[in-house]
Coordinates of N, CA and C in Angstrom, one line a residue:
X1 N 0.9 -1.3 0.2 CA 0.0 0.2 -0.1 C 1.0 1.2 0.0
X2 N 0.5 2.3 -0.9 CA 1.4 3.6 -1.0 C 0.5 4.3 -0.3
X3 N 1.3 4.9 0.5 CA 0.4 6.4 1.3 C 0.9 7.9 0.5
X4 N 0.1 8.6 0.1 CA 0.5 9.8 -0.4 C 0.7 10.8 0.5
X5 N 1.6 12.0 0.2 CA 2.2 12.7 1.4 C 2.7 12.2 2.6
X6 N 3.1 11.2 2.4 CA 4.1 10.6 3.6 C 5.2 11.0 4.3
X7 N 6.0 11.8 3.4 CA 7.0 12.6 3.8 C 6.6 13.8 4.8
X8 N 5.7 14.7 4.7 CA 5.2 15.6 5.7 C 5.1 15.2 7.2
X9 N 4.1 14.0 7.0 CA 3.7 13.4 8.3 C 5.1 12.5 9.0
X10 N 6.1 12.3 8.4 CA 7.0 11.2 8.9 C 7.9 12.4 9.3
X11 N 8.2 13.5 9.1 CA 8.8 14.7 9.2 C 8.2 15.3 10.5
X12 N 6.5 15.6 10.7 CA 6.3 16.0 11.8 C 6.3 14.9 12.9
X13 N 6.2 14.0 12.6 CA 6.4 12.9 13.7 C 7.8 12.8 14.3
X14 N 8.9 13.2 13.5 CA 10.1 13.0 13.9 C 10.2 14.7 14.7
X15 N 9.6 15.4 14.2 CA 9.8 16.6 15.0 C 9.2 16.6 16.5
X16 N 8.2 15.8 16.6 CA 7.5 15.7 17.7 C 8.0 14.6 18.9
X17 N 9.0 13.9 18.2 CA 9.7 12.9 19.0 C 10.9 13.6 19.8
X18 N 11.5 14.5 19.0 CA 12.7 15.6 19.4 C 12.2 16.4 20.4
X19 N 10.7 16.9 20.2 CA 10.6 17.6 21.2 C 10.4 17.1 22.5
X20 N 9.7 15.8 22.4 CA 9.7 15.1 23.8 C 10.9 14.5 24.3
X21 N 11.6 14.5 23.7 CA 13.2 14.0 23.9 C 13.9 15.2 24.5
X22 N 13.7 16.3 24.3 CA 14.2 17.3 24.9 C 15.0 17.9 23.9
X23 N 15.3 17.4 22.7 CA 16.5 17.8 22.1 C 15.9 19.3 21.4
X24 N 14.6 19.4 21.3 CA 14.4 20.8 20.4 C 13.6 21.7 21.6
X25 N 13.9 22.9 21.8 CA 13.3 23.6 22.7 C 12.8 25.1 22.3
X26 N 13.4 25.7 21.3 CA 13.1 26.8 20.7 C 13.0 26.8 19.2
X27 N 13.0 27.9 18.5 CA 12.9 28.2 17.2 C 13.4 29.7 16.4
X28 N 13.7 29.4 15.2 CA 13.9 30.5 14.6 C 13.5 30.1 13.0
X29 N 13.0 31.6 12.5 CA 12.5 31.3 11.1 C 13.5 31.9 10.2
X30 N 13.9 31.4 9.0 CA 14.8 31.8 7.9 C 14.6 31.3 6.6
X31 N 15.1 31.5 5.4 CA 14.8 31.2 4.3 C 16.0 30.8 3.2
X32 N 15.8 30.0 2.4 CA 17.1 29.6 1.4 C 16.6 30.0 0.0
X33 N 17.5 30.7 -1.0 CA 17.0 30.8 -2.2 C 17.0 29.1 -2.9
X34 N 16.2 28.8 -3.6 CA 16.4 27.5 -4.5 C 16.2 27.9 -6.2
X35 N 17.1 27.9 -6.7 CA 17.2 28.3 -8.4 C 16.4 27.5 -9.0
X36 N 15.4 27.9 -10.1 CA 14.7 27.3 -10.7 C 15.1 27.2 -12.4
X37 N 14.7 26.0 -13.0 CA 15.4 26.2 -14.3 C 13.8 25.6 -15.0
X38 N 13.3 26.6 -15.0 CA 11.9 26.3 -15.5 C 11.5 27.3 -16.4
X39 N 10.4 27.5 -17.3 CA 10.0 28.5 -18.3 C 9.6 29.6 -17.6
X40 N 10.1 30.8 -17.7 CA 9.5 32.2 -17.0 C 8.3 32.6 -17.4
X41 N 7.4 33.1 -16.8 CA 6.0 33.5 -16.9 C 5.9 35.0 -16.1
X42 N 5.1 35.8 -16.5 CA 4.5 37.0 -16.2 C 4.6 37.0 -14.1
X43 N 5.1 37.8 -13.7 CA 5.0 38.0 -12.2 C 3.5 37.7 -11.9
X44 N 2.4 38.4 -12.6 CA 1.2 38.3 -12.0 C 0.6 36.9 -12.0
X45 N 1.1 36.4 -13.3 CA 0.7 34.7 -13.4 C 1.2 34.0 -12.4
X46 N 2.4 34.3 -12.1 CA 3.5 33.4 -11.3 C 2.7 33.2 -9.6
X47 N 2.1 34.4 -9.2 CA 1.5 35.0 -8.1 C 0.4 34.0 -8.0
X48 N -0.6 33.9 -9.3 CA -1.7 32.9 -9.1 C -0.9 31.6 -9.3
X49 N -0.1 31.0 -9.7 CA -0.2 29.5 -10.0 C 0.8 29.2 -8.8
X50 N 1.6 29.9 -8.3 CA 2.5 29.5 -7.5 C 3.8 29.0 -8.0
X51 N 4.0 29.1 -9.6 CA 5.2 28.5 -10.1 C 6.4 29.7 -9.5
X52 N 7.5 29.0 -10.1 CA 8.7 30.1 -9.4 C 8.3 31.2 -10.3
X53 N 9.1 32.5 -9.3 CA 9.1 33.9 -9.6 C 10.4 34.4 -9.4
X54 N 10.4 35.9 -9.4 CA 11.9 36.5 -9.3 C 11.7 37.0 -7.9
X55 N 13.2 37.2 -7.4 CA 13.2 37.6 -5.8 C 14.3 38.6 -5.7
X56 N 14.3 39.7 -5.6 CA 15.8 40.7 -5.5 C 15.8 41.0 -3.7
X57 N 16.7 40.9 -3.2 CA 17.2 41.4 -1.9 C 18.4 41.6 -1.5
X58 N 18.9 42.0 -0.6 CA 20.4 42.2 0.0 C 21.0 41.4 0.7
X59 N 21.9 41.1 0.6 CA 22.4 40.2 1.2 C 23.3 40.9 2.9
X60 N 23.9 39.8 3.2 CA 24.7 40.5 4.6 C 25.5 41.6 4.5
X61 N 26.1 41.7 3.3 CA 27.1 42.8 3.0 C 26.7 43.8 2.4
X62 N 25.0 43.7 2.0 CA 24.2 45.1 1.4 C 24.7 45.0 0.0
X63 N 25.0 43.8 -0.7 CA 25.1 43.5 -2.3 C 23.8 43.1 -2.5
X64 N 23.2 43.6 -3.8 CA 21.8 43.3 -4.3 C 22.0 41.9 -5.1
X65 N 21.3 40.8 -4.5 CA 21.0 39.5 -5.0 C 19.7 39.4 -5.8
X66 N 19.9 39.1 -6.7 CA 18.5 38.4 -7.6 C 18.4 36.9 -8.3
X67 N 17.6 36.5 -7.9 CA 17.6 34.9 -8.6 C 15.9 34.6 -8.9
X68 N 15.8 33.7 -9.9 CA 14.5 33.1 -10.4 C 14.5 31.8 -9.5
X69 N 13.3 31.5 -9.1 CA 13.1 30.4 -8.5 C 11.8 30.3 -7.3
X70 N 12.7 29.8 -6.1 CA 11.7 29.2 -5.2 C 12.5 29.8 -3.7
X71 N 11.8 29.9 -2.6 CA 12.3 29.9 -1.4 C 11.8 28.7 -0.6
X72 N 13.0 28.2 0.0 CA 12.8 27.5 1.4 C 12.8 28.0 2.7
X73 N 11.6 28.3 3.3 CA 11.3 28.7 4.7 C 11.5 27.7 5.7
X74 N 12.2 27.9 6.6 CA 12.4 27.0 7.7 C 12.2 27.5 8.9
X75 N 11.7 26.6 9.9 CA 11.9 27.5 11.5 C 12.8 26.2 12.2
X76 N 13.8 26.6 12.4 CA 14.9 26.1 13.1 C 15.2 26.4 14.7
X77 N 15.1 25.0 15.1 CA 15.5 24.8 16.6 C 16.8 25.8 17.0
X78 N 16.8 26.5 18.1 CA 17.9 27.1 18.3 C 19.1 26.5 18.9
X79 N 18.4 25.5 19.9 CA 19.3 24.5 20.5 C 19.9 23.7 19.9
X80 N 19.3 22.9 18.9 CA 19.8 21.5 18.3 C 20.2 21.9 17.0
X81 N 19.9 23.3 16.3 CA 19.9 23.9 15.0 C 19.3 22.7 13.9
X82 N 18.0 22.0 14.5 CA 17.2 21.3 13.8 C 16.1 21.9 13.3
X83 N 16.1 21.6 11.6 CA 14.5 22.4 11.0 C 13.1 21.5 11.7
X84 N 12.4 22.3 12.2 CA 11.2 21.9 13.1 C 9.8 22.1 12.1
X85 N 10.0 23.0 11.2 CA 8.9 22.9 10.2 C 9.6 23.9 8.8
X86 N 8.8 23.6 7.7 CA 9.4 24.0 6.7 C 8.4 24.0 5.5
X87 N 8.6 25.0 4.5 CA 7.2 25.2 3.4 C 8.2 25.8 2.4
X88 N 7.9 25.4 1.2 CA 8.4 26.2 0.0 C 7.7 26.9 -1.2
X89 N 8.0 27.8 -1.3 CA 7.1 29.1 -1.8 C 7.9 29.6 -3.0
X90 N 7.1 30.4 -3.7 CA 7.7 31.1 -5.1 C 8.9 32.4 -4.3
X91 N 9.8 32.4 -4.9 CA 11.0 33.2 -4.8 C 10.3 34.6 -3.9
X92 N 9.1 35.4 -4.4 CA 8.6 36.7 -4.1 C 8.2 36.2 -2.6
X93 N 7.8 35.4 -2.4 CA 7.0 35.6 -1.2 C 7.8 35.6 0.2
X94 N 7.2 36.8 0.9 CA 8.1 37.3 2.1 C 8.2 36.5 3.2
X95 N 9.2 36.4 3.7 CA 9.8 35.7 5.2 C 8.7 35.7 6.0
X96 N 8.6 37.4 6.5 CA 7.7 37.6 7.4 C 6.2 37.1 7.5
X97 N 5.8 36.9 6.0 CA 4.5 36.5 5.9 C 4.6 35.0 6.2
X98 N 5.1 34.2 5.9 CA 5.5 32.8 6.1 C 5.8 32.4 7.8
X99 N 6.7 33.2 8.5 CA 7.2 33.1 9.6 C 5.9 32.5 11.2
X100 N 4.9 33.6 11.2 CA 4.4 33.2 12.0 C 3.3 31.7 11.9
X101 N 3.4 31.5 10.6 CA 2.6 29.8 10.4 C 3.8 28.8 10.7
X102 N 4.9 29.0 10.1 CA 6.2 28.1 10.8 C 6.2 27.9 12.3
X103 N 5.9 28.9 12.9 CA 6.4 29.2 14.3 C 5.1 28.3 15.0
X104 N 4.2 28.6 14.4 CA 2.7 27.5 15.1 C 2.7 26.4 14.8

């Protein structure tokens, strides 16, 4: 028997076990760029479809960084440095919009 969407359930179970064992106790939200190699489409269409999109932001040194693709948003436990929640979105989605959901 094949179960669909098994990976998210296994991840959630693993996080719960780590919390019960005291390995995980806090969290922090961040994101990472994931470059996409797919056909580009207008930004408005991408926002509706959830496909890859453009993002421009400043890095730690104030340099402008631009990429086409997605973002991996992570809530990471500050004690163990293990991820406790994740979501992949088009690159233009703001970390601040995803943070509360991940922390919850």
